[in-house]
Amino acid sequence: MSRALAGADLLAAARSAPGFMPDDEGTALYAAACDVAVPGPLLEVGSWMGRSALYLAAAARESGRLVITVDHHRGSEEHQPGWEYHDPSLVDPEVGLVDTLPRFRRTIADAGAEDVVIAVVTRSEVLAPLWSTPLALLFLDGSHTEESAQRDQDAWVAKLAVGGTLAIHDVFPDPADGGRAPFGVYTRVLASGDFEELPGTGSLRLLRRLR
């Protein structure tokens, strides 16, 4: 049995965990998850090695919720051989593919968060048709190609409860700062008229579902 840590301890664990999310954005994600008023779980699409999951776990611990993480753990395009963020140590030699699941599980176990974080190992569009529980918070941070970002939007945004919060990571209005796919999701969702924007931090955008 893993030890169950308090929310503040999980925040500290998140800050030292492997990952790409800056602490100011992670703390903003934690605060947004704490502030959401409707019932339901917190679900993230795209987990890497678990850093963002721990920010959500800290909020879940304090609010009595659960965190669902959805990731195939084979890495995004930029993590594959020949790409900028490829790490050979993450390749499973038996199958020749990236496998971040062992590192993710170690991150969650070391932080004492196994009781609040439930990992689903599959592609998000495979799980989505099977999912029926309204979400209190949806965090989109999966693959950033146009096709996959649109697919995640189509699969999951409708599952957010009215009054729930949509968090989108790596939203960069200036193309020079990063990929455009998350920005496209953000602009499409906002243009739908079904959401209002909340204060964001850095590349993290937050929106509340109105209807």
JSON list of C-alpha atoms in Angstrom, two decimals:
[
{"chain": "A", "resi": 1, "resn": "MET", "atom": "CA", "xyz": [0.00, 0.00, 0.00]},
{"chain": "A", "resi": 2, "resn": "SER", "atom": "CA", "xyz": [1.33, 3.42, -0.90]},
{"chain": "A", "resi": 3, "resn": "ARG", "atom": "CA", "xyz": [1.30, 6.18, 1.66]},
{"chain": "A", "resi": 4, "resn": "ALA", "atom": "CA", "xyz": [-1.46, 8.76, 1.17]},
{"chain": "A", "resi": 5, "resn": "LEU", "atom": "CA", "xyz": [0.00, 12.27, 1.13]},
{"chain": "A", "resi": 6, "resn": "ALA", "atom": "CA", "xyz": [-1.81, 15.54, 1.78]},
{"chain": "A", "resi": 7, "resn": "GLY", "atom": "CA", "xyz": [-2.48, 17.99, -1.04]},
{"chain": "A", "resi": 8, "resn": "ALA", "atom": "CA", "xyz": [0.47, 20.20, -0.11]},
{"chain": "A", "resi": 9, "resn": "ASP", "atom": "CA", "xyz": [2.81, 17.21, -0.19]},
{"chain": "A", "resi": 10, "resn": "LEU", "atom": "CA", "xyz": [1.50, 16.20, -3.61]},
{"chain": "A", "resi": 11, "resn": "LEU", "atom": "CA", "xyz": [2.16, 19.71, -4.89]},
{"chain": "A", "resi": 12, "resn": "ALA", "atom": "CA", "xyz": [5.74, 19.43, -3.69]},
{"chain": "A", "resi": 13, "resn": "ALA", "atom": "CA", "xyz": [6.02, 16.03, -5.38]},
{"chain": "A", "resi": 14, "resn": "ALA", "atom": "CA", "xyz": [4.65, 17.49, -8.62]},
{"chain": "A", "resi": 15, "resn": "ARG", "atom": "CA", "xyz": [7.30, 20.18, -8.66]},
{"chain": "A", "resi": 16, "resn": "SER", "atom": "CA", "xyz": [10.07, 17.60, -8.50]},
{"chain": "A", "resi": 17, "resn": "ALA", "atom": "CA", "xyz": [8.49, 15.09, -10.88]},
{"chain": "A", "resi": 18, "resn": "PRO", "atom": "CA", "xyz": [9.74, 14.64, -14.46]},
{"chain": "A", "resi": 19, "resn": "GLY", "atom": "CA", "xyz": [7.80, 16.56, -17.07]},
{"chain": "A", "resi": 20, "resn": "PHE", "atom": "CA", "xyz": [7.44, 19.71, -19.12]},
{"chain": "A", "resi": 21, "resn": "MET", "atom": "CA", "xyz": [4.76, 21.71, -17.24]},
{"chain": "A", "resi": 22, "resn": "PRO", "atom": "CA", "xyz": [6.12, 24.86, -15.57]},
{"chain": "A", "resi": 23, "resn": "ASP", "atom": "CA", "xyz": [5.22, 25.17, -11.91]},
{"chain": "A", "resi": 24, "resn": "ASP", "atom": "CA", "xyz": [3.18, 28.36, -12.35]},
{"chain": "A", "resi": 25, "resn": "GLU", "atom": "CA", "xyz": [0.97, 26.60, -14.90]},
{"chain": "A", "resi": 26, "resn": "GLY", "atom": "CA", "xyz": [0.77, 23.45, -12.79]},
{"chain": "A", "resi": 27, "resn": "THR", "atom": "CA", "xyz": [-0.21, 25.48, -9.75]},
{"chain": "A", "resi": 28, "resn": "ALA", "atom": "CA", "xyz": [-2.88, 27.24, -11.82]},
{"chain": "A", "resi": 29, "resn": "LEU", "atom": "CA", "xyz": [-4.20, 23.84, -12.94]},
{"chain": "A", "resi": 30, "resn": "TYR", "atom": "CA", "xyz": [-4.32, 22.72, -9.31]},
{"chain": "A", "resi": 31, "resn": "ALA", "atom": "CA", "xyz": [-6.19, 25.88, -8.30]},
{"chain": "A", "resi": 32, "resn": "ALA", "atom": "CA", "xyz": [-8.68, 25.47, -11.13]},
{"chain": "A", "resi": 33, "resn": "ALA", "atom": "CA", "xyz": [-9.35, 21.89, -10.07]},
{"chain": "A", "resi": 34, "resn": "CYS", "atom": "CA", "xyz": [-9.84, 23.01, -6.47]},
{"chain": "A", "resi": 35, "resn": "ASP", "atom": "CA", "xyz": [-12.25, 25.76, -7.51]},
{"chain": "A", "resi": 36, "resn": "VAL", "atom": "CA", "xyz": [-14.57, 23.75, -9.76]},
{"chain": "A", "resi": 37, "resn": "ALA", "atom": "CA", "xyz": [-17.99, 23.62, -8.12]},
{"chain": "A", "resi": 38, "resn": "VAL", "atom": "CA", "xyz": [-19.73, 20.75, -9.89]},
{"chain": "A", "resi": 39, "resn": "PRO", "atom": "CA", "xyz": [-19.39, 17.08, -8.92]},
{"chain": "A", "resi": 40, "resn": "GLY", "atom": "CA", "xyz": [-17.42, 14.60, -10.98]},
{"chain": "A", "resi": 41, "resn": "PRO", "atom": "CA", "xyz": [-13.89, 13.36, -11.61]},
{"chain": "A", "resi": 42, "resn": "LEU", "atom": "CA", "xyz": [-10.91, 15.20, -13.06]},
{"chain": "A", "resi": 43, "resn": "LEU", "atom": "CA", "xyz": [-9.70, 13.73, -16.36]},
{"chain": "A", "resi": 44, "resn": "GLU", "atom": "CA", "xyz": [-6.53, 14.49, -18.26]},
{"chain": "A", "resi": 45, "resn": "VAL", "atom": "CA", "xyz": [-5.69, 13.48, -21.81]},
{"chain": "A", "resi": 46, "resn": "GLY", "atom": "CA", "xyz": [-1.92, 13.09, -22.09]},
{"chain": "A", "resi": 47, "resn": "SER", "atom": "CA", "xyz": [0.08, 12.18, -18.99]},
{"chain": "A", "resi": 48, "resn": "TRP", "atom": "CA", "xyz": [3.73, 11.62, -20.02]},
{"chain": "A", "resi": 49, "resn": "MET", "atom": "CA", "xyz": [5.46, 10.69, -16.73]},
{"chain": "A", "resi": 50, "resn": "GLY", "atom": "CA", "xyz": [2.82, 11.99, -14.36]},
{"chain": "A", "resi": 51, "resn": "ARG", "atom": "CA", "xyz": [3.79, 15.51, -13.39]},
{"chain": "A", "resi": 52, "resn": "SER", "atom": "CA", "xyz": [0.50, 17.16, -14.33]},
{"chain": "A", "resi": 53, "resn": "ALA", "atom": "CA", "xyz": [-1.38, 14.22, -12.83]},
{"chain": "A", "resi": 54, "resn": "LEU", "atom": "CA", "xyz": [0.15, 15.08, -9.45]},
{"chain": "A", "resi": 55, "resn": "TYR", "atom": "CA", "xyz": [-1.00, 18.71, -9.64]},
{"chain": "A", "resi": 56, "resn": "LEU", "atom": "CA", "xyz": [-4.50, 17.35, -10.26]},
{"chain": "A", "resi": 57, "resn": "ALA", "atom": "CA", "xyz": [-4.04, 14.72, -7.55]},
{"chain": "A", "resi": 58, "resn": "ALA", "atom": "CA", "xyz": [-3.29, 17.45, -5.01]},
{"chain": "A", "resi": 59, "resn": "ALA", "atom": "CA", "xyz": [-6.65, 19.04, -5.80]},
{"chain": "A", "resi": 60, "resn": "ALA", "atom": "CA", "xyz": [-8.38, 15.66, -5.82]},
{"chain": "A", "resi": 61, "resn": "ARG", "atom": "CA", "xyz": [-6.99, 14.86, -2.39]},
{"chain": "A", "resi": 62, "resn": "GLU", "atom": "CA", "xyz": [-8.39, 18.09, -0.98]},
{"chain": "A", "resi": 63, "resn": "SER", "atom": "CA", "xyz": [-11.80, 17.82, -2.66]},
{"chain": "A", "resi": 64, "resn": "GLY", "atom": "CA", "xyz": [-12.44, 14.09, -2.39]},
{"chain": "A", "resi": 65, "resn": "ARG", "atom": "CA", "xyz": [-12.34, 13.50, -6.14]},
{"chain": "A", "resi": 66, "resn": "LEU", "atom": "CA", "xyz": [-10.51, 11.09, -8.41]},
{"chain": "A", "resi": 67, "resn": "VAL", "atom": "CA", "xyz": [-8.13, 11.80, -11.28]},
{"chain": "A", "resi": 68, "resn": "ILE", "atom": "CA", "xyz": [-8.42, 9.75, -14.47]},
{"chain": "A", "resi": 69, "resn": "THR", "atom": "CA", "xyz": [-5.39, 9.84, -16.78]},
{"chain": "A", "resi": 70, "resn": "VAL", "atom": "CA", "xyz": [-5.72, 8.71, -20.39]},
{"chain": "A", "resi": 71, "resn": "ASP", "atom": "CA", "xyz": [-2.53, 8.02, -22.33]},
{"chain": "A", "resi": 72, "resn": "HIS", "atom": "CA", "xyz": [-1.24, 5.23, -24.59]},
{"chain": "A", "resi": 73, "resn": "HIS", "atom": "CA", "xyz": [2.23, 5.90, -23.12]},
{"chain": "A", "resi": 74, "resn": "ARG", "atom": "CA", "xyz": [3.96, 5.45, -26.48]},
{"chain": "A", "resi": 75, "resn": "GLY", "atom": "CA", "xyz": [4.90, 9.13, -26.66]},
{"chain": "A", "resi": 76, "resn": "SER", "atom": "CA", "xyz": [3.81, 11.86, -29.02]},
{"chain": "A", "resi": 77, "resn": "GLU", "atom": "CA", "xyz": [5.34, 12.54, -32.42]},
{"chain": "A", "resi": 78, "resn": "GLU", "atom": "CA", "xyz": [8.15, 14.66, -30.96]},
{"chain": "A", "resi": 79, "resn": "HIS", "atom": "CA", "xyz": [9.23, 11.78, -28.69]},
{"chain": "A", "resi": 80, "resn": "GLN", "atom": "CA", "xyz": [9.86, 9.31, -31.49]},
{"chain": "A", "resi": 81, "resn": "PRO", "atom": "CA", "xyz": [13.34, 8.43, -32.85]},
{"chain": "A", "resi": 82, "resn": "GLY", "atom": "CA", "xyz": [14.83, 11.26, -34.88]},
{"chain": "A", "resi": 83, "resn": "TRP", "atom": "CA", "xyz": [12.70, 13.94, -33.22]},
{"chain": "A", "resi": 84, "resn": "GLU", "atom": "CA", "xyz": [13.77, 16.72, -30.85]},
{"chain": "A", "resi": 85, "resn": "TYR", "atom": "CA", "xyz": [12.50, 15.22, -27.58]},
{"chain": "A", "resi": 86, "resn": "HIS", "atom": "CA", "xyz": [13.39, 11.59, -28.19]},
{"chain": "A", "resi": 87, "resn": "ASP", "atom": "CA", "xyz": [14.90, 9.87, -25.15]},
{"chain": "A", "resi": 88, "resn": "PRO", "atom": "CA", "xyz": [16.42, 6.45, -25.98]},
{"chain": "A", "resi": 89, "resn": "SER", "atom": "CA", "xyz": [16.17, 5.39, -22.33]},
{"chain": "A", "resi": 90, "resn": "LEU", "atom": "CA", "xyz": [12.38, 5.37, -22.68]},
{"chain": "A", "resi": 91, "resn": "VAL", "atom": "CA", "xyz": [12.37, 2.78, -25.47]},
{"chain": "A", "resi": 92, "resn": "ASP", "atom": "CA", "xyz": [11.29, -0.72, -24.45]},
{"chain": "A", "resi": 93, "resn": "PRO", "atom": "CA", "xyz": [13.95, -2.94, -26.08]},
{"chain": "A", "resi": 94, "resn": "GLU", "atom": "CA", "xyz": [11.56, -5.89, -26.25]},
{"chain": "A", "resi": 95, "resn": "VAL", "atom": "CA", "xyz": [9.12, -4.10, -28.57]},
{"chain": "A", "resi": 96, "resn": "GLY", "atom": "CA", "xyz": [11.27, -1.24, -29.86]},
{"chain": "A", "resi": 97, "resn": "LEU", "atom": "CA", "xyz": [8.72, 1.42, -28.86]},
{"chain": "A", "resi": 98, "resn": "VAL", "atom": "CA", "xyz": [8.64, 4.29, -26.38]},
{"chain": "A", "resi": 99, "resn": "ASP", "atom": "CA", "xyz": [7.01, 3.22, -23.11]},
{"chain": "A", "resi": 100, "resn": "THR", "atom": "CA", "xyz": [6.50, 5.88, -20.43]},
{"chain": "A", "resi": 101, "resn": "LEU", "atom": "CA", "xyz": [4.08, 3.81, -18.34]},
{"chain": "A", "resi": 102, "resn": "PRO", "atom": "CA", "xyz": [6.72, 2.44, -15.90]},
{"chain": "A", "resi": 103, "resn": "ARG", "atom": "CA", "xyz": [8.02, 5.96, -15.23]},
{"chain": "A", "resi": 104, "resn": "PHE", "atom": "CA", "xyz": [4.46, 7.26, -14.85]},
{"chain": "A", "resi": 105, "resn": "ARG", "atom": "CA", "xyz": [3.59, 4.52, -12.36]},
{"chain": "A", "resi": 106, "resn": "ARG", "atom": "CA", "xyz": [6.75, 5.22, -10.37]},
{"chain": "A", "resi": 107, "resn": "THR", "atom": "CA", "xyz": [5.97, 8.94, -10.24]},
{"chain": "A", "resi": 108, "resn": "ILE", "atom": "CA", "xyz": [2.47, 8.31, -8.89]},
{"chain": "A", "resi": 109, "resn": "ALA", "atom": "CA", "xyz": [3.63, 5.62, -6.44]},
{"chain": "A", "resi": 110, "resn": "ASP", "atom": "CA", "xyz": [6.54, 7.66, -5.11]},
{"chain": "A", "resi": 111, "resn": "ALA", "atom": "CA", "xyz": [4.15, 10.56, -4.47]},
{"chain": "A", "resi": 112, "resn": "GLY", "atom": "CA", "xyz": [1.69, 8.38, -2.57]},
{"chain": "A", "resi": 113, "resn": "ALA", "atom": "CA", "xyz": [-1.10, 9.19, -5.02]},
{"chain": "A", "resi": 114, "resn": "GLU", "atom": "CA", "xyz": [-2.14, 5.74, -6.23]},
{"chain": "A", "resi": 115, "resn": "ASP", "atom": "CA", "xyz": [-5.41, 5.98, -4.33]},
{"chain": "A", "resi": 116, "resn": "VAL", "atom": "CA", "xyz": [-6.57, 9.08, -6.22]},
{"chain": "A", "resi": 117, "resn": "VAL", "atom": "CA", "xyz": [-5.00, 8.60, -9.67]},
{"chain": "A", "resi": 118, "resn": "ILE", "atom": "CA", "xyz": [-6.46, 5.99, -12.02]},
{"chain": "A", "resi": 119, "resn": "ALA", "atom": "CA", "xyz": [-4.45, 5.38, -15.19]},
{"chain": "A", "resi": 120, "resn": "VAL", "atom": "CA", "xyz": [-6.21, 4.19, -18.34]},
{"chain": "A", "resi": 121, "resn": "VAL", "atom": "CA", "xyz": [-3.69, 3.01, -20.92]},
{"chain": "A", "resi": 122, "resn": "THR", "atom": "CA", "xyz": [-5.22, 3.57, -24.36]},
{"chain": "A", "resi": 123, "resn": "ARG", "atom": "CA", "xyz": [-5.77, 6.25, -26.96]},
{"chain": "A", "resi": 124, "resn": "SER", "atom": "CA", "xyz": [-8.24, 8.88, -25.83]},
{"chain": "A", "resi": 125, "resn": "GLU", "atom": "CA", "xyz": [-10.59, 8.33, -28.75]},
{"chain": "A", "resi": 126, "resn": "VAL", "atom": "CA", "xyz": [-10.83, 4.63, -27.84]},
{"chain": "A", "resi": 127, "resn": "LEU", "atom": "CA", "xyz": [-11.96, 5.33, -24.27]},
{"chain": "A", "resi": 128, "resn": "ALA", "atom": "CA", "xyz": [-14.24, 8.29, -25.01]},
{"chain": "A", "resi": 129, "resn": "PRO", "atom": "CA", "xyz": [-17.18, 6.33, -26.52]},
{"chain": "A", "resi": 130, "resn": "LEU", "atom": "CA", "xyz": [-17.22, 4.15, -23.38]},
{"chain": "A", "resi": 131, "resn": "TRP", "atom": "CA", "xyz": [-17.21, 7.10, -20.98]},
{"chain": "A", "resi": 132, "resn": "SER", "atom": "CA", "xyz": [-20.52, 8.41, -19.58]},
{"chain": "A", "resi": 133, "resn": "THR", "atom": "CA", "xyz": [-19.71, 10.12, -16.27]},
{"chain": "A", "resi": 134, "resn": "PRO", "atom": "CA", "xyz": [-19.87, 13.95, -16.54]},
{"chain": "A", "resi": 135, "resn": "LEU", "atom": "CA", "xyz": [-16.47, 15.48, -15.85]},
{"chain": "A", "resi": 136, "resn": "ALA", "atom": "CA", "xyz": [-15.84, 18.30, -13.38]},
{"chain": "A", "resi": 137, "resn": "LEU", "atom": "CA", "xyz": [-12.56, 19.18, -15.12]},
{"chain": "A", "resi": 138, "resn": "LEU", "atom": "CA", "xyz": [-11.08, 18.13, -18.45]},
{"chain": "A", "resi": 139, "resn": "PHE", "atom": "CA", "xyz": [-7.38, 18.79, -19.09]},
{"chain": "A", "resi": 140, "resn": "LEU", "atom": "CA", "xyz": [-6.31, 18.45, -22.72]},
{"chain": "A", "resi": 141, "resn": "ASP", "atom": "CA", "xyz": [-2.56, 17.93, -23.10]},
{"chain": "A", "resi": 142, "resn": "GLY", "atom": "CA", "xyz": [-2.21, 15.11, -25.62]},
{"chain": "A", "resi": 143, "resn": "SER", "atom": "CA", "xyz": [-0.47, 14.98, -28.98]},
{"chain": "A", "resi": 144, "resn": "HIS", "atom": "CA", "xyz": [-0.30, 18.40, -30.59]},
{"chain": "A", "resi": 145, "resn": "THR", "atom": "CA", "xyz": [-0.85, 17.54, -34.24]},
{"chain": "A", "resi": 146, "resn": "GLU", "atom": "CA", "xyz": [-3.91, 19.18, -35.79]},
{"chain": "A", "resi": 147, "resn": "GLU", "atom": "CA", "xyz": [-5.57, 15.82, -36.35]},
{"chain": "A", "resi": 148, "resn": "SER", "atom": "CA", "xyz": [-5.07, 14.47, -32.84]},
{"chain": "A", "resi": 149, "resn": "ALA", "atom": "CA", "xyz": [-5.94, 17.75, -31.10]},
{"chain": "A", "resi": 150, "resn": "GLN", "atom": "CA", "xyz": [-9.20, 17.94, -33.06]},
{"chain": "A", "resi": 151, "resn": "ARG", "atom": "CA", "xyz": [-9.87, 14.30, -32.25]},
{"chain": "A", "resi": 152, "resn": "ASP", "atom": "CA", "xyz": [-9.41, 14.89, -28.53]},
{"chain": "A", "resi": 153, "resn": "GLN", "atom": "CA", "xyz": [-11.70, 17.92, -28.69]},
{"chain": "A", "resi": 154, "resn": "ASP", "atom": "CA", "xyz": [-14.41, 16.00, -30.52]},
{"chain": "A", "resi": 155, "resn": "ALA", "atom": "CA", "xyz": [-14.10, 13.01, -28.18]},
{"chain": "A", "resi": 156, "resn": "TRP", "atom": "CA", "xyz": [-14.07, 14.70, -24.77]},
{"chain": "A", "resi": 157, "resn": "VAL", "atom": "CA", "xyz": [-15.30, 18.30, -24.59]},
{"chain": "A", "resi": 158, "resn": "ALA", "atom": "CA", "xyz": [-18.97, 17.27, -24.76]},
{"chain": "A", "resi": 159, "resn": "LYS", "atom": "CA", "xyz": [-18.41, 15.06, -21.69]},
{"chain": "A", "resi": 160, "resn": "LEU", "atom": "CA", "xyz": [-17.64, 18.07, -19.49]},
{"chain": "A", "resi": 161, "resn": "ALA", "atom": "CA", "xyz": [-20.45, 18.91, -17.07]},
{"chain": "A", "resi": 162, "resn": "VAL", "atom": "CA", "xyz": [-22.17, 22.29, -17.29]},
{"chain": "A", "resi": 163, "resn": "GLY", "atom": "CA", "xyz": [-20.25, 24.44, -14.83]},
{"chain": "A", "resi": 164, "resn": "GLY", "atom": "CA", "xyz": [-17.16, 22.29, -15.31]},
{"chain": "A", "resi": 165, "resn": "THR", "atom": "CA", "xyz": [-13.74, 23.59, -16.31]},
{"chain": "A", "resi": 166, "resn": "LEU", "atom": "CA", "xyz": [-11.87, 22.91, -19.53]},
{"chain": "A", "resi": 167, "resn": "ALA", "atom": "CA", "xyz": [-8.09, 23.33, -19.26]},
{"chain": "A", "resi": 168, "resn": "ILE", "atom": "CA", "xyz": [-5.98, 23.39, -22.43]},
{"chain": "A", "resi": 169, "resn": "HIS", "atom": "CA", "xyz": [-2.19, 23.30, -22.27]},
{"chain": "A", "resi": 170, "resn": "ASP", "atom": "CA", "xyz": [0.39, 24.74, -24.70]},
{"chain": "A", "resi": 171, "resn": "VAL", "atom": "CA", "xyz": [-1.88, 27.41, -26.16]},
{"chain": "A", "resi": 172, "resn": "PHE", "atom": "CA", "xyz": [0.37, 29.87, -28.00]},
{"chain": "A", "resi": 173, "resn": "PRO", "atom": "CA", "xyz": [-1.24, 32.71, -29.99]},
{"chain": "A", "resi": 174, "resn": "ASP", "atom": "CA", "xyz": [2.14, 33.44, -31.66]},
{"chain": "A", "resi": 175, "resn": "PRO", "atom": "CA", "xyz": [3.19, 30.58, -33.97]},
{"chain": "A", "resi": 176, "resn": "ALA", "atom": "CA", "xyz": [6.82, 31.36, -33.14]},
{"chain": "A", "resi": 177, "resn": "ASP", "atom": "CA", "xyz": [6.23, 30.19, -29.57]},
{"chain": "A", "resi": 178, "resn": "GLY", "atom": "CA", "xyz": [4.87, 26.72, -30.27]},
{"chain": "A", "resi": 179, "resn": "GLY", "atom": "CA", "xyz": [2.54, 24.48, -32.20]},
{"chain": "A", "resi": 180, "resn": "ARG", "atom": "CA", "xyz": [-0.85, 25.80, -33.28]},
{"chain": "A", "resi": 181, "resn": "ALA", "atom": "CA", "xyz": [-3.06, 22.76, -32.64]},
{"chain": "A", "resi": 182, "resn": "PRO", "atom": "CA", "xyz": [-3.94, 23.54, -28.98]},
{"chain": "A", "resi": 183, "resn": "PHE", "atom": "CA", "xyz": [-4.56, 27.17, -29.94]},
{"chain": "A", "resi": 184, "resn": "GLY", "atom": "CA", "xyz": [-7.00, 25.92, -32.57]},
{"chain": "A", "resi": 185, "resn": "VAL", "atom": "CA", "xyz": [-8.88, 23.88, -29.95]},
{"chain": "A", "resi": 186, "resn": "TYR", "atom": "CA", "xyz": [-9.02, 26.91, -27.65]},
{"chain": "A", "resi": 187, "resn": "THR", "atom": "CA", "xyz": [-10.36, 29.25, -30.33]},
{"chain": "A", "resi": 188, "resn": "ARG", "atom": "CA", "xyz": [-12.94, 26.77, -31.61]},
{"chain": "A", "resi": 189, "resn": "VAL", "atom": "CA", "xyz": [-14.26, 26.02, -28.15]},
{"chain": "A", "resi": 190, "resn": "LEU", "atom": "CA", "xyz": [-14.45, 29.70, -27.23]},
{"chain": "A", "resi": 191, "resn": "ALA", "atom": "CA", "xyz": [-16.18, 30.55, -30.52]},
{"chain": "A", "resi": 192, "resn": "SER", "atom": "CA", "xyz": [-18.88, 27.96, -29.83]},
{"chain": "A", "resi": 193, "resn": "GLY", "atom": "CA", "xyz": [-20.48, 30.28, -27.29]},
{"chain": "A", "resi": 194, "resn": "ASP", "atom": "CA", "xyz": [-20.80, 27.41, -24.82]},
{"chain": "A", "resi": 195, "resn": "PHE", "atom": "CA", "xyz": [-17.86, 28.51, -22.67]},
{"chain": "A", "resi": 196, "resn": "GLU", "atom": "CA", "xyz": [-16.60, 31.57, -20.85]},
{"chain": "A", "resi": 197, "resn": "GLU", "atom": "CA", "xyz": [-12.92, 32.20, -20.36]},
{"chain": "A", "resi": 198, "resn": "LEU", "atom": "CA", "xyz": [-11.36, 32.21, -16.92]},
{"chain": "A", "resi": 199, "resn": "PRO", "atom": "CA", "xyz": [-7.98, 33.75, -16.04]},
{"chain": "A", "resi": 200, "resn": "GLY", "atom": "CA", "xyz": [-5.17, 31.58, -17.38]},
{"chain": "A", "resi": 201, "resn": "THR", "atom": "CA", "xyz": [-1.45, 31.34, -16.70]},
{"chain": "A", "resi": 202, "resn": "GLY", "atom": "CA", "xyz": [1.31, 31.11, -19.30]},
{"chain": "A", "resi": 203, "resn": "SER", "atom": "CA", "xyz": [0.23, 28.67, -21.99]},
{"chain": "A", "resi": 204, "resn": "LEU", "atom": "CA", "xyz": [-2.58, 27.23, -19.84]},
{"chain": "A", "resi": 205, "resn": "ARG", "atom": "CA", "xyz": [-6.07, 28.37, -20.85]},
{"chain": "A", "resi": 206, "resn": "LEU", "atom": "CA", "xyz": [-9.10, 27.80, -18.63]},
{"chain": "A", "resi": 207, "resn": "LEU", "atom": "CA", "xyz": [-12.73, 27.92, -19.72]},
{"chain": "A", "resi": 208, "resn": "ARG", "atom": "CA", "xyz": [-15.98, 27.21, -17.86]},
{"chain": "A", "resi": 209, "resn": "ARG", "atom": "CA", "xyz": [-18.81, 25.42, -19.63]},
{"chain": "A", "resi": 210, "resn": "LEU", "atom": "CA", "xyz": [-21.99, 27.51, -19.63]},
{"chain": "A", "resi": 211, "resn": "ARG", "atom": "CA", "xyz": [-24.39, 25.14, -21.39]}
]
